[in-house]
mmCIF file of C-alpha atoms in Angstrom:
data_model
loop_
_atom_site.group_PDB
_atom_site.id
_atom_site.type_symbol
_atom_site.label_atom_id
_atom_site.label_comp_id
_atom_site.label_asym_id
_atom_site.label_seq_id
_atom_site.Cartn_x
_atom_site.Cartn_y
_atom_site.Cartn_z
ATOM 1 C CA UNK A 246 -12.280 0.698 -15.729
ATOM 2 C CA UNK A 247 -10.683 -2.634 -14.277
ATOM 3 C CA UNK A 248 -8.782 -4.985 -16.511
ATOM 4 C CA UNK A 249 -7.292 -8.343 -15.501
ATOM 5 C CA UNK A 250 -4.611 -10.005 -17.594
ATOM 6 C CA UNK A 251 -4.757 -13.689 -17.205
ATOM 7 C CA UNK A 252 -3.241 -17.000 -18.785
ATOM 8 C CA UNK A 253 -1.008 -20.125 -17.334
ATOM 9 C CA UNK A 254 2.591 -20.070 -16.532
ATOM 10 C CA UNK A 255 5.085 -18.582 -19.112
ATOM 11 C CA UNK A 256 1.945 -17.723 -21.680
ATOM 12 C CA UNK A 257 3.789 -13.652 -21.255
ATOM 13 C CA UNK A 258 0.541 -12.465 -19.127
ATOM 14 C CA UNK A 259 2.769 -10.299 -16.973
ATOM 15 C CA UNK A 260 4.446 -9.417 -20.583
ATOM 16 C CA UNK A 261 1.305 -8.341 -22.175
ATOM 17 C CA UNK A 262 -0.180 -6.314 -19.085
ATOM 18 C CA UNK A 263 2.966 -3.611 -18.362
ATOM 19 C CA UNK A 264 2.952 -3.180 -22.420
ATOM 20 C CA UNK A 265 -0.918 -2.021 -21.822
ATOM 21 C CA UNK A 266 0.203 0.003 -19.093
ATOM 22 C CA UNK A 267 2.991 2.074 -20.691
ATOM 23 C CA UNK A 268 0.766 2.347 -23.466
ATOM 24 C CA UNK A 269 -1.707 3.851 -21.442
ATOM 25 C CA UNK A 270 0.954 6.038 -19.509
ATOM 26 C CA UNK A 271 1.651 7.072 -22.949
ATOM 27 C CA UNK A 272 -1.407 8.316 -23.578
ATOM 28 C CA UNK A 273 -1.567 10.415 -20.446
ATOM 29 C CA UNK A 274 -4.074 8.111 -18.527
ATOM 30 C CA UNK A 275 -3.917 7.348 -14.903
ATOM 31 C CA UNK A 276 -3.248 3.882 -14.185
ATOM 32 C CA UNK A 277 -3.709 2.100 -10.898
ATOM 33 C CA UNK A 278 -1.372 -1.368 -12.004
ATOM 34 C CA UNK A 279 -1.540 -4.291 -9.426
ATOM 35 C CA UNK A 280 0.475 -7.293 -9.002
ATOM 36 C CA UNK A 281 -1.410 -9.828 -7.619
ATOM 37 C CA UNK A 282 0.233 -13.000 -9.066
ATOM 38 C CA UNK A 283 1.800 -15.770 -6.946
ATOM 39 C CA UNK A 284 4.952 -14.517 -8.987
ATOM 40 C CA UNK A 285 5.691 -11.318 -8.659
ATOM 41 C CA UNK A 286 7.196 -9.734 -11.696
ATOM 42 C CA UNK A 287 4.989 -7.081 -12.482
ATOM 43 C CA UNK A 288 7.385 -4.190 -11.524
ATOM 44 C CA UNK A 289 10.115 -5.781 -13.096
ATOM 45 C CA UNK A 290 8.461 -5.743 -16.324
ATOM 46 C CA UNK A 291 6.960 -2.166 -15.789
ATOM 47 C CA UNK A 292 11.279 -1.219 -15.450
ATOM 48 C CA UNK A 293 12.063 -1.271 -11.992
ATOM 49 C CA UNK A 294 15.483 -3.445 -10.629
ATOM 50 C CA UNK A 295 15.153 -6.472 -8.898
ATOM 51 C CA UNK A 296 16.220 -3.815 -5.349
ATOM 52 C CA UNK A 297 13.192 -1.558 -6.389
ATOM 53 C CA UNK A 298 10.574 -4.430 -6.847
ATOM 54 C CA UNK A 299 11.578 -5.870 -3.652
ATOM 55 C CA UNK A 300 11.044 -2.738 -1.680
ATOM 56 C CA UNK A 301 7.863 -2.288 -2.692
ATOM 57 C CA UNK A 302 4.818 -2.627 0.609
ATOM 58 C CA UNK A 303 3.198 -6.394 0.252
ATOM 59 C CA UNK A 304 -0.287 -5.128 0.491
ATOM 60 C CA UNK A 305 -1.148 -7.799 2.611
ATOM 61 C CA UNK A 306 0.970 -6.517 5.497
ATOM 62 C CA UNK A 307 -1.187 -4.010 5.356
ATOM 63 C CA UNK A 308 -4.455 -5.538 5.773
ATOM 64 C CA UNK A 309 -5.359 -4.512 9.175
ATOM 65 C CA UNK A 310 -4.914 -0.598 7.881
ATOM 66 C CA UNK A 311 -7.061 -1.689 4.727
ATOM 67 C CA UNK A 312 -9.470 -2.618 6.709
ATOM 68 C CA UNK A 313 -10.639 -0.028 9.282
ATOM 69 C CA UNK A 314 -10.113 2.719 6.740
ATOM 70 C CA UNK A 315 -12.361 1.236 4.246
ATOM 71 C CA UNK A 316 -14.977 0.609 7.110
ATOM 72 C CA UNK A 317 -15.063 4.221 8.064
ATOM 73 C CA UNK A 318 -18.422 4.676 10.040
ATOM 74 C CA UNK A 319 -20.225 1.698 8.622
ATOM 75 C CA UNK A 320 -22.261 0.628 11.228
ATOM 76 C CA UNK A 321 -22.930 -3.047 9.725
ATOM 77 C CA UNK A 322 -19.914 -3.630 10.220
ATOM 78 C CA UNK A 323 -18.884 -3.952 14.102
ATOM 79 C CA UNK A 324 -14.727 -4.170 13.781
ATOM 80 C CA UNK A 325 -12.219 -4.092 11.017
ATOM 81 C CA UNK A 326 -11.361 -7.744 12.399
ATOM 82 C CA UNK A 327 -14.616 -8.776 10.948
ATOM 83 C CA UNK A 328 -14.023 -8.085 7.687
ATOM 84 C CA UNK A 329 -12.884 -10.408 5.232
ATOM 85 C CA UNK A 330 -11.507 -9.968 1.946
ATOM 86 C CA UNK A 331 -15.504 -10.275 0.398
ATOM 87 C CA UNK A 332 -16.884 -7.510 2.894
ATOM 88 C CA UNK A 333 -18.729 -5.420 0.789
ATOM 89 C CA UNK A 334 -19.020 -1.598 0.947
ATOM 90 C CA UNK A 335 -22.261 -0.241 2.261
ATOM 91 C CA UNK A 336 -23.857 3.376 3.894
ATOM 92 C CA UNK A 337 -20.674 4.938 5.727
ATOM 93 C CA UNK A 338 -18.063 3.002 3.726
ATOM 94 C CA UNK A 339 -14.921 4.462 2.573
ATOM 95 C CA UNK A 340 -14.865 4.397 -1.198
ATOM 96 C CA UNK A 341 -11.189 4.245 -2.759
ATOM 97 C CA UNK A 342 -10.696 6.389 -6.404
ATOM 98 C CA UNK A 343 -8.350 6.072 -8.766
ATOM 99 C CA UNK A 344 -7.100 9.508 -8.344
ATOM 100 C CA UNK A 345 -6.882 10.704 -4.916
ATOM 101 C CA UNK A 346 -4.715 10.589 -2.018
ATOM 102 C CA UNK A 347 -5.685 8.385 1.030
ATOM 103 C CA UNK A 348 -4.087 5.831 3.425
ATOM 104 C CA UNK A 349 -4.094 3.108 1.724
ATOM 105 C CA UNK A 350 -2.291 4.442 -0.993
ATOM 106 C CA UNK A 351 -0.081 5.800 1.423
ATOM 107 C CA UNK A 352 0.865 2.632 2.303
ATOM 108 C CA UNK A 353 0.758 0.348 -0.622
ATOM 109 C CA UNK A 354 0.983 1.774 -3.661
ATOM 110 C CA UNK A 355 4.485 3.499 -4.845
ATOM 111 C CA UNK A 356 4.847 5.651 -7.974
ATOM 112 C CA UNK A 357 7.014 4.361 -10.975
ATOM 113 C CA UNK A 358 7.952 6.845 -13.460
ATOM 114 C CA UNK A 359 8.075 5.254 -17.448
ATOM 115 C CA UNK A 360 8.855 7.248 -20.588
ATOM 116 C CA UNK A 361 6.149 9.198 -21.024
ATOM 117 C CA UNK A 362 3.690 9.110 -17.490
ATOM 118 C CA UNK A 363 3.525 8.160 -13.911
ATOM 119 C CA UNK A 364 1.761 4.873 -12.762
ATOM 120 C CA UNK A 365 0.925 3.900 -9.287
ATOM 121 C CA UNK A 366 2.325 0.533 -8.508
ATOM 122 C CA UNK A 367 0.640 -1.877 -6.030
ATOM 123 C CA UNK A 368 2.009 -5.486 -5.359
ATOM 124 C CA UNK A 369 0.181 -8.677 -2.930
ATOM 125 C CA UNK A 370 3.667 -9.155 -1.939
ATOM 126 C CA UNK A 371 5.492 -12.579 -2.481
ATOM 127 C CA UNK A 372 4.889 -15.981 -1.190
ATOM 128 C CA UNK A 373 7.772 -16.100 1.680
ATOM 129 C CA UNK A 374 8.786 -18.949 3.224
ATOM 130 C CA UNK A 375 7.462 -18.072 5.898
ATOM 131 C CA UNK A 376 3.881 -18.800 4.618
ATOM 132 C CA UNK A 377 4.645 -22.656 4.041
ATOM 133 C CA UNK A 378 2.230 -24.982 5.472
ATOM 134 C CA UNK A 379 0.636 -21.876 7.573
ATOM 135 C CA UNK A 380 -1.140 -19.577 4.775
ATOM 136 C CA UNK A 381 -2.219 -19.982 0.881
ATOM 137 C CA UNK A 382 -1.816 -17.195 -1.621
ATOM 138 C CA UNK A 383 -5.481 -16.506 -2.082
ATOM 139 C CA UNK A 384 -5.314 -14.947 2.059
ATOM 140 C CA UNK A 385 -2.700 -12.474 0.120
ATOM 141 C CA UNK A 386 -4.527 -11.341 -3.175
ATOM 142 C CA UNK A 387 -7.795 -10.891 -0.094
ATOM 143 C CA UNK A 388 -5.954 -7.500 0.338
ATOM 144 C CA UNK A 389 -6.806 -7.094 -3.765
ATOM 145 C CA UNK A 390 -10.179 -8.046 -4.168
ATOM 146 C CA UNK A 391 -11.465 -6.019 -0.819
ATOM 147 C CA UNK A 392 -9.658 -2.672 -2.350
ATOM 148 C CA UNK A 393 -11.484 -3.456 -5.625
ATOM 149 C CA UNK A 394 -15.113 -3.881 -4.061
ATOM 150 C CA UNK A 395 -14.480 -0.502 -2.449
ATOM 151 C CA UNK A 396 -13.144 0.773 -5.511
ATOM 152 C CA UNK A 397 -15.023 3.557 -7.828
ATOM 153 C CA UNK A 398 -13.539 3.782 -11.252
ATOM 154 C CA UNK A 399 -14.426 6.372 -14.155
ATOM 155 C CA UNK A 400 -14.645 5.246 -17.849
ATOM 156 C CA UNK A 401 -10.764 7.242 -18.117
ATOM 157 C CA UNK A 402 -9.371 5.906 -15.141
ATOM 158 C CA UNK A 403 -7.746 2.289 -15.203
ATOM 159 C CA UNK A 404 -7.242 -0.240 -13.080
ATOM 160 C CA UNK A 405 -4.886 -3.277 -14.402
ATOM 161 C CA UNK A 406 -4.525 -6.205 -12.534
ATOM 162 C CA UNK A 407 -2.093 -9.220 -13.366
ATOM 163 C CA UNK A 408 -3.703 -11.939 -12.041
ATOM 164 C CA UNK A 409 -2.600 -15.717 -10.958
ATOM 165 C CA UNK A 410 -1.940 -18.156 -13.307
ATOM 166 C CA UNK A 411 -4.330 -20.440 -14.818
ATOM 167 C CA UNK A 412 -7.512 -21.416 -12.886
ATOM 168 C CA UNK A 413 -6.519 -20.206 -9.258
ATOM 169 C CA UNK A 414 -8.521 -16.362 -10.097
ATOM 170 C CA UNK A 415 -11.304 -18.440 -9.135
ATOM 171 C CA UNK A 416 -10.808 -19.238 -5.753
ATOM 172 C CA UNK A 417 -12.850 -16.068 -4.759
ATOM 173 C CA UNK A 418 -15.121 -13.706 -6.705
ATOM 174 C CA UNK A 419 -12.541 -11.677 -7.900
ATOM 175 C CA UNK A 420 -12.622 -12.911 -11.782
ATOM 176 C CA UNK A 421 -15.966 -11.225 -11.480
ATOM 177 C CA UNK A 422 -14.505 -7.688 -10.376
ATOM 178 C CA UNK A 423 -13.265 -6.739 -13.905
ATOM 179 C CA UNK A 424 -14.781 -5.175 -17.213
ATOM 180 C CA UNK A 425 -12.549 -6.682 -19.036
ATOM 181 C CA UNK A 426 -10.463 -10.179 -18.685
ATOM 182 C CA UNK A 427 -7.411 -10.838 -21.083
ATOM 183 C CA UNK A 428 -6.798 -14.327 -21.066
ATOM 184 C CA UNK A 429 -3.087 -14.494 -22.638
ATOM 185 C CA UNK A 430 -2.644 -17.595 -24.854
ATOM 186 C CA UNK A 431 0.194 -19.559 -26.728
ATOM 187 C CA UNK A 432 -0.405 -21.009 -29.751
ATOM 188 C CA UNK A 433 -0.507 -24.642 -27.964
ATOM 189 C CA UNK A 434 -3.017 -27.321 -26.506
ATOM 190 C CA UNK A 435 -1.287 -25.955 -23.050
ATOM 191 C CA UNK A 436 -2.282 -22.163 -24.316
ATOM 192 C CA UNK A 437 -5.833 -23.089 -24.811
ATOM 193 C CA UNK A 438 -6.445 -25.630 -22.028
ATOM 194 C CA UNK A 439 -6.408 -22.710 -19.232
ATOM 195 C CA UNK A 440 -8.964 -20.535 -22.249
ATOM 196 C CA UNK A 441 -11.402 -23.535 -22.025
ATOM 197 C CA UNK A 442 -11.539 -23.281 -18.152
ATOM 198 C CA UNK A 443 -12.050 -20.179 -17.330
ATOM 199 C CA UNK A 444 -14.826 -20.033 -20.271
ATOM 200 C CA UNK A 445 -16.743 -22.979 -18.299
ATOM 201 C CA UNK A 446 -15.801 -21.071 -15.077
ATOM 202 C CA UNK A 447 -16.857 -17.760 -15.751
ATOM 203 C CA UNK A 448 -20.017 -18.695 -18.386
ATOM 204 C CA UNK A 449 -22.587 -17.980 -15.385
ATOM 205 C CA UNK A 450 -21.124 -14.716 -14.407
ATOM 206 C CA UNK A 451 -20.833 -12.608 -17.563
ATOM 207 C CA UNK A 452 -17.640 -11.854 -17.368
ATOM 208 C CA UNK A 453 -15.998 -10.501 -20.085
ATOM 209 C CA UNK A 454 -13.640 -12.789 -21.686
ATOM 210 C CA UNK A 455 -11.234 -12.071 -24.859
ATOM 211 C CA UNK A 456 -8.477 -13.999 -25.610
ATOM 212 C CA UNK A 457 -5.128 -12.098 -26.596
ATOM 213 C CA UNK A 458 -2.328 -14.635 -28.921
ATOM 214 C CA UNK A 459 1.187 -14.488 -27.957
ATOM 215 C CA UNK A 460 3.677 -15.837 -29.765
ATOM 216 C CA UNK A 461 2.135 -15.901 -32.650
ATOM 217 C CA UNK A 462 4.637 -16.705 -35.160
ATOM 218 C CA UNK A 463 2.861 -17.691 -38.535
ATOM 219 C CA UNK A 464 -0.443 -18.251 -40.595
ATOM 220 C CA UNK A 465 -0.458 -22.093 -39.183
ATOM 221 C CA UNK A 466 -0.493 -20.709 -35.407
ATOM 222 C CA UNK A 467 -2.701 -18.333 -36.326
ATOM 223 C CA UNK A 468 -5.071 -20.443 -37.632
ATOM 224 C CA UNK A 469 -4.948 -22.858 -34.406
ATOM 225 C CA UNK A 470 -5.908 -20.026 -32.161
ATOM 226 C CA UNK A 471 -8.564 -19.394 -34.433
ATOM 227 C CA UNK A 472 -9.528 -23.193 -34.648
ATOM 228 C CA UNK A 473 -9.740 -23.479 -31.069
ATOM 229 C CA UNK A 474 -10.982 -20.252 -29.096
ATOM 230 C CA UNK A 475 -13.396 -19.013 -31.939
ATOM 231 C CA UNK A 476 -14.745 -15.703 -31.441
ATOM 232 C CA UNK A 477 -12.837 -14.581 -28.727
ATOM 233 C CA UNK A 478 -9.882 -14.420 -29.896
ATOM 234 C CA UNK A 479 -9.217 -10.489 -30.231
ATOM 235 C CA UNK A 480 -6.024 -9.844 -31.494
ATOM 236 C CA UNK A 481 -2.649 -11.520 -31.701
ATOM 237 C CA UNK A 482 1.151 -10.609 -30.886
ATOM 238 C CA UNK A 483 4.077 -11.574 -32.976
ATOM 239 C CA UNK A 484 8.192 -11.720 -32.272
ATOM 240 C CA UNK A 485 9.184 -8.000 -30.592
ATOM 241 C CA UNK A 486 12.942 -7.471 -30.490
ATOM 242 C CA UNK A 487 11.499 -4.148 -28.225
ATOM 243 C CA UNK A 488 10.112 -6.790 -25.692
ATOM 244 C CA UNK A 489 13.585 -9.185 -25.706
ATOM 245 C CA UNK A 490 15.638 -5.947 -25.221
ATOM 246 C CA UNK A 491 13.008 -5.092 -22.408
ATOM 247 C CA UNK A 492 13.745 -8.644 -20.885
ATOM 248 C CA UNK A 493 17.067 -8.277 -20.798
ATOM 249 C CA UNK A 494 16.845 -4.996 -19.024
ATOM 250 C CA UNK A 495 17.800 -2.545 -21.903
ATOM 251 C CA UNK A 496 14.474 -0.871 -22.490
ATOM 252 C CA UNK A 497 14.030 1.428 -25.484
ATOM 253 C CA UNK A 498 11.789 4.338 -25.241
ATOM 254 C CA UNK A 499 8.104 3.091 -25.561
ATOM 255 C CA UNK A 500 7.626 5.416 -28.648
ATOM 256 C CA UNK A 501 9.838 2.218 -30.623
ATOM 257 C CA UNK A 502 8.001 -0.666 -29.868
ATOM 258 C CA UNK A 503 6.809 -2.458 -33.368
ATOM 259 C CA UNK A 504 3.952 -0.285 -34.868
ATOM 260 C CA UNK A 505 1.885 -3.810 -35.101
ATOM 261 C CA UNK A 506 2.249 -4.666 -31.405
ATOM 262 C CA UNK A 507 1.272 -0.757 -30.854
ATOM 263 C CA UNK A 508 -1.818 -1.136 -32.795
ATOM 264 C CA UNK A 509 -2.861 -4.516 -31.292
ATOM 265 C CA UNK A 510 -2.519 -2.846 -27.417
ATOM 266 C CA UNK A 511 -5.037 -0.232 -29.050
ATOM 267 C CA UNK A 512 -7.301 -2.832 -30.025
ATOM 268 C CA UNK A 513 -7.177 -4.050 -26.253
ATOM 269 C CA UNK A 514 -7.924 -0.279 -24.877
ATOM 270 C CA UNK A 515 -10.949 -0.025 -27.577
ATOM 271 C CA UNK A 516 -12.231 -3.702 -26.585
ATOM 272 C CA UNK A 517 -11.987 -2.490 -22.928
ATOM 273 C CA UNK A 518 -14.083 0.627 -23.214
ATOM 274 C CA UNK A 519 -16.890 -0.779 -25.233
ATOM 275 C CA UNK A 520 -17.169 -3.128 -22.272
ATOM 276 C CA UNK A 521 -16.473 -0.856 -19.369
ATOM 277 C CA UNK A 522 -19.827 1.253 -21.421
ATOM 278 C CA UNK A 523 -21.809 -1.702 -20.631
ATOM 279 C CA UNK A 524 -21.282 -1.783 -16.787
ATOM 280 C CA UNK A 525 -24.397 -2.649 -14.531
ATOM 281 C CA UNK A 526 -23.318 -1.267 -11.365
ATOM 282 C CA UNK A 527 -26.298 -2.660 -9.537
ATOM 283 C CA UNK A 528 -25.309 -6.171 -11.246
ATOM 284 C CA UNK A 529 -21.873 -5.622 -10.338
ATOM 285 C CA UNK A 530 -22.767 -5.311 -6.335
ATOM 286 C CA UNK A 531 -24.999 -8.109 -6.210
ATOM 287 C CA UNK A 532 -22.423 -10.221 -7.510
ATOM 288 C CA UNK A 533 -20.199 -8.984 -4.880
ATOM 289 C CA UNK A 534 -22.788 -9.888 -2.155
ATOM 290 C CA UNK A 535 -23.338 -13.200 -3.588
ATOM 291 C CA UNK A 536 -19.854 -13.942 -3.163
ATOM 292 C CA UNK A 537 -19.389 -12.265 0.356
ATOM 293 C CA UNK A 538 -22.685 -14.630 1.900
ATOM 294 C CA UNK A 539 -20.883 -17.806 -0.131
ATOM 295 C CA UNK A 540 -17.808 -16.824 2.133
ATOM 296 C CA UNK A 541 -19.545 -16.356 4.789
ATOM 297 C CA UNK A 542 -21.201 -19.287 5.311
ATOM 298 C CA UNK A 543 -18.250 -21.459 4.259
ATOM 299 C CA UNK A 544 -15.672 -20.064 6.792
ATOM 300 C CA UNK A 545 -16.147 -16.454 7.546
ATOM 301 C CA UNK A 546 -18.472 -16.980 10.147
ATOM 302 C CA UNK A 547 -16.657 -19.526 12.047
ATOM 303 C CA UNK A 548 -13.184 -17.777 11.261
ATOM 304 C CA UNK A 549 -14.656 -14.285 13.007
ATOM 305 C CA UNK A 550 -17.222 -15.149 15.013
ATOM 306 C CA UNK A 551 -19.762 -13.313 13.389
ATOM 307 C CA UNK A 552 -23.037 -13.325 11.595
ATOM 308 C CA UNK A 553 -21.395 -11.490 8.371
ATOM 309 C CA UNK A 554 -24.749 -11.348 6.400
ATOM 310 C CA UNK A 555 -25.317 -8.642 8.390
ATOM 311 C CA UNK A 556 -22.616 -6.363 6.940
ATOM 312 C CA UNK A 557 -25.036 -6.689 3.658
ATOM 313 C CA UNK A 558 -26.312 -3.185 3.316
ATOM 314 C CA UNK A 559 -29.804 -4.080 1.036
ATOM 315 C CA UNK A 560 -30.283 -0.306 -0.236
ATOM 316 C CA UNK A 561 -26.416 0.542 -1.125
ATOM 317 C CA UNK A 562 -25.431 0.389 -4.885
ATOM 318 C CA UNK A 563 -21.666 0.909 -5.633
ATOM 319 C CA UNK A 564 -21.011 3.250 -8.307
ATOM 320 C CA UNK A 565 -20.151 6.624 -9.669
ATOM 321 C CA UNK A 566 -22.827 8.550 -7.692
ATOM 322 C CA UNK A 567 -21.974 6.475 -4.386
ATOM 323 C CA UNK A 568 -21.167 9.058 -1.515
ATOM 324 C CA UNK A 569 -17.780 9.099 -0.057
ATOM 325 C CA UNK A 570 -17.576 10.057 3.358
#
């Protein structure tokens, strides 16, 4: 299943998703974790030193790879340069699953060994310099959201991907990729204002939406989430000394972290599987189509020089049963 972590600036997103992964590493479960924030501090959090997380591949210097491997012998689709980061999977298409060997992972992913299990380890790669006035993040997470739209995922598989902050996981139709979005909020009008957004945002969509506290330090905060984000709140976080000892780079074995925090990632993994139960594959790939012909018609067909309606294969469903050359 595919889980996104969201929330603004500082609200402990990043935080929040590498607990949920080494809980689920814990647990024996094979994790796919991406970084595909503008910040990258995903591996970092997950235990790796600042040398490590800067060696790891930017996916999106490997985009032209990406590409022609996951358009294997589709014919709708003439040349990997006419893909774009929407182009959606069809007869002949390489499928990517979570556990398997191929050239993509090859190339982008990296294992990271935590206390108890193995993760693979993908990252967009930072925003360099270089990119100033020439490029905008969303070109970088592209790499992301095309590996996701080729991506089949089984109910004990994960896929956990800490997103952008704030409102910017809407710049493409990836927000509708996942079975589950946590939206990490502080107890503050700040917390909330990025909840109330991507509510309005993603209301049309179905997307599934719960709201995790942080920071949660008493009854009065409590009651303010409550006040404000209703229903979807799903569980809150209080004070961890685990998580300031993590931040200062002196991790304790996983096995210690507060037995209240423990239980509330469980309530995230339950929350997530009820939803990932409820997956309309056929729903899921017409919502990547609708997105691929917006993109299309907005700049992908002046950008390649192609009609890229065409790569719409009508008959092809994405899901379990979907053949993998």
């Amino acid at each position: 299943m595919k889980i996104a972590f969201v929330g603004k600036g500082g609200s402990g997103k990043t935080t929040l998703s590498s607990l949920f992964i080494r809980g689920l590493a814990a647990d024996g479960t094979p994790v796919m974790a991406v970084d595909a924030d503008i910040n990258q501090h995903l591996g970092a959090a997950l235990g790796l030193t600042d040398e490590q997380a800067a060696s790891l591949p930017a996916m999106g210097a490997h985009l032209p790879l990406i590409k022609e491997y996951l358009r294997g012998g589709n014919a709708r689709i003439a040349s990997a340069e006419t893909m774009i980061k929407t182009t959606p999977p069809g007869a002949g298409s390489r499928l990517l699953r979570v556990v398997e060997d191929n050239p993509v992972y090859d190339a982008c992913a990296r294992e990271v060994r935590l206390d108890d299990g193995t993760i693979r380890l993908m990252a967009t790669g930072p925003f360099t310099e270089a990119d100033l006035g020439v490029a905008c993040y969303h070109s970088k997470v592209g790499a992301v959201e095309l590996c996701l739209n080729h991506l089949v995922d089984g109910p004990g598989e994960y896929v956990v991907v800490d997103m952008t902050a704030g409102s910017d996981s809407f710049a493409s139709g990836m927000f509708t990729r996942f079975d589950m979005t946590f939206l990490v909020a502080e107890p503050t009008r700040k917390g909330v204002s990025v909840y109330r957004q991507y509510k309005e945002y993603a209301r049309d969509f179905g997307v599934a939406l719960r709201v995790v506290g942080n920071k949660v330090q008493d009854e009065a905060d409590l009651e303010f989430l409550r006040d404000e984000v209703g229903d979807d709140l799903l569980v809150t976080l209080s004070h961890s000394d685990w998580v300031r000892a993590m931040e200062k780079g002196r991790p304790a074995p996983f096995a210690t972290l507060e037995p209240a925090n423990r239980e509330a990632l469980g309530t995230l993994k339950a929350a997530a599987l009820r939803s990932y139960e409820q997956r309309d594959w056929a729903r899921y790939t017409r919502q990547m189509v609708h997105f691929h012909l917006k993109n299309a018609e907005s700049w992908g067909n002046a950008r390649t020089g192609a009609d890229l309606a065409s790569q719409v294969d009508p008959a092809f469903v994405l899901g379990e049963t979907a053949a993998v050359p």
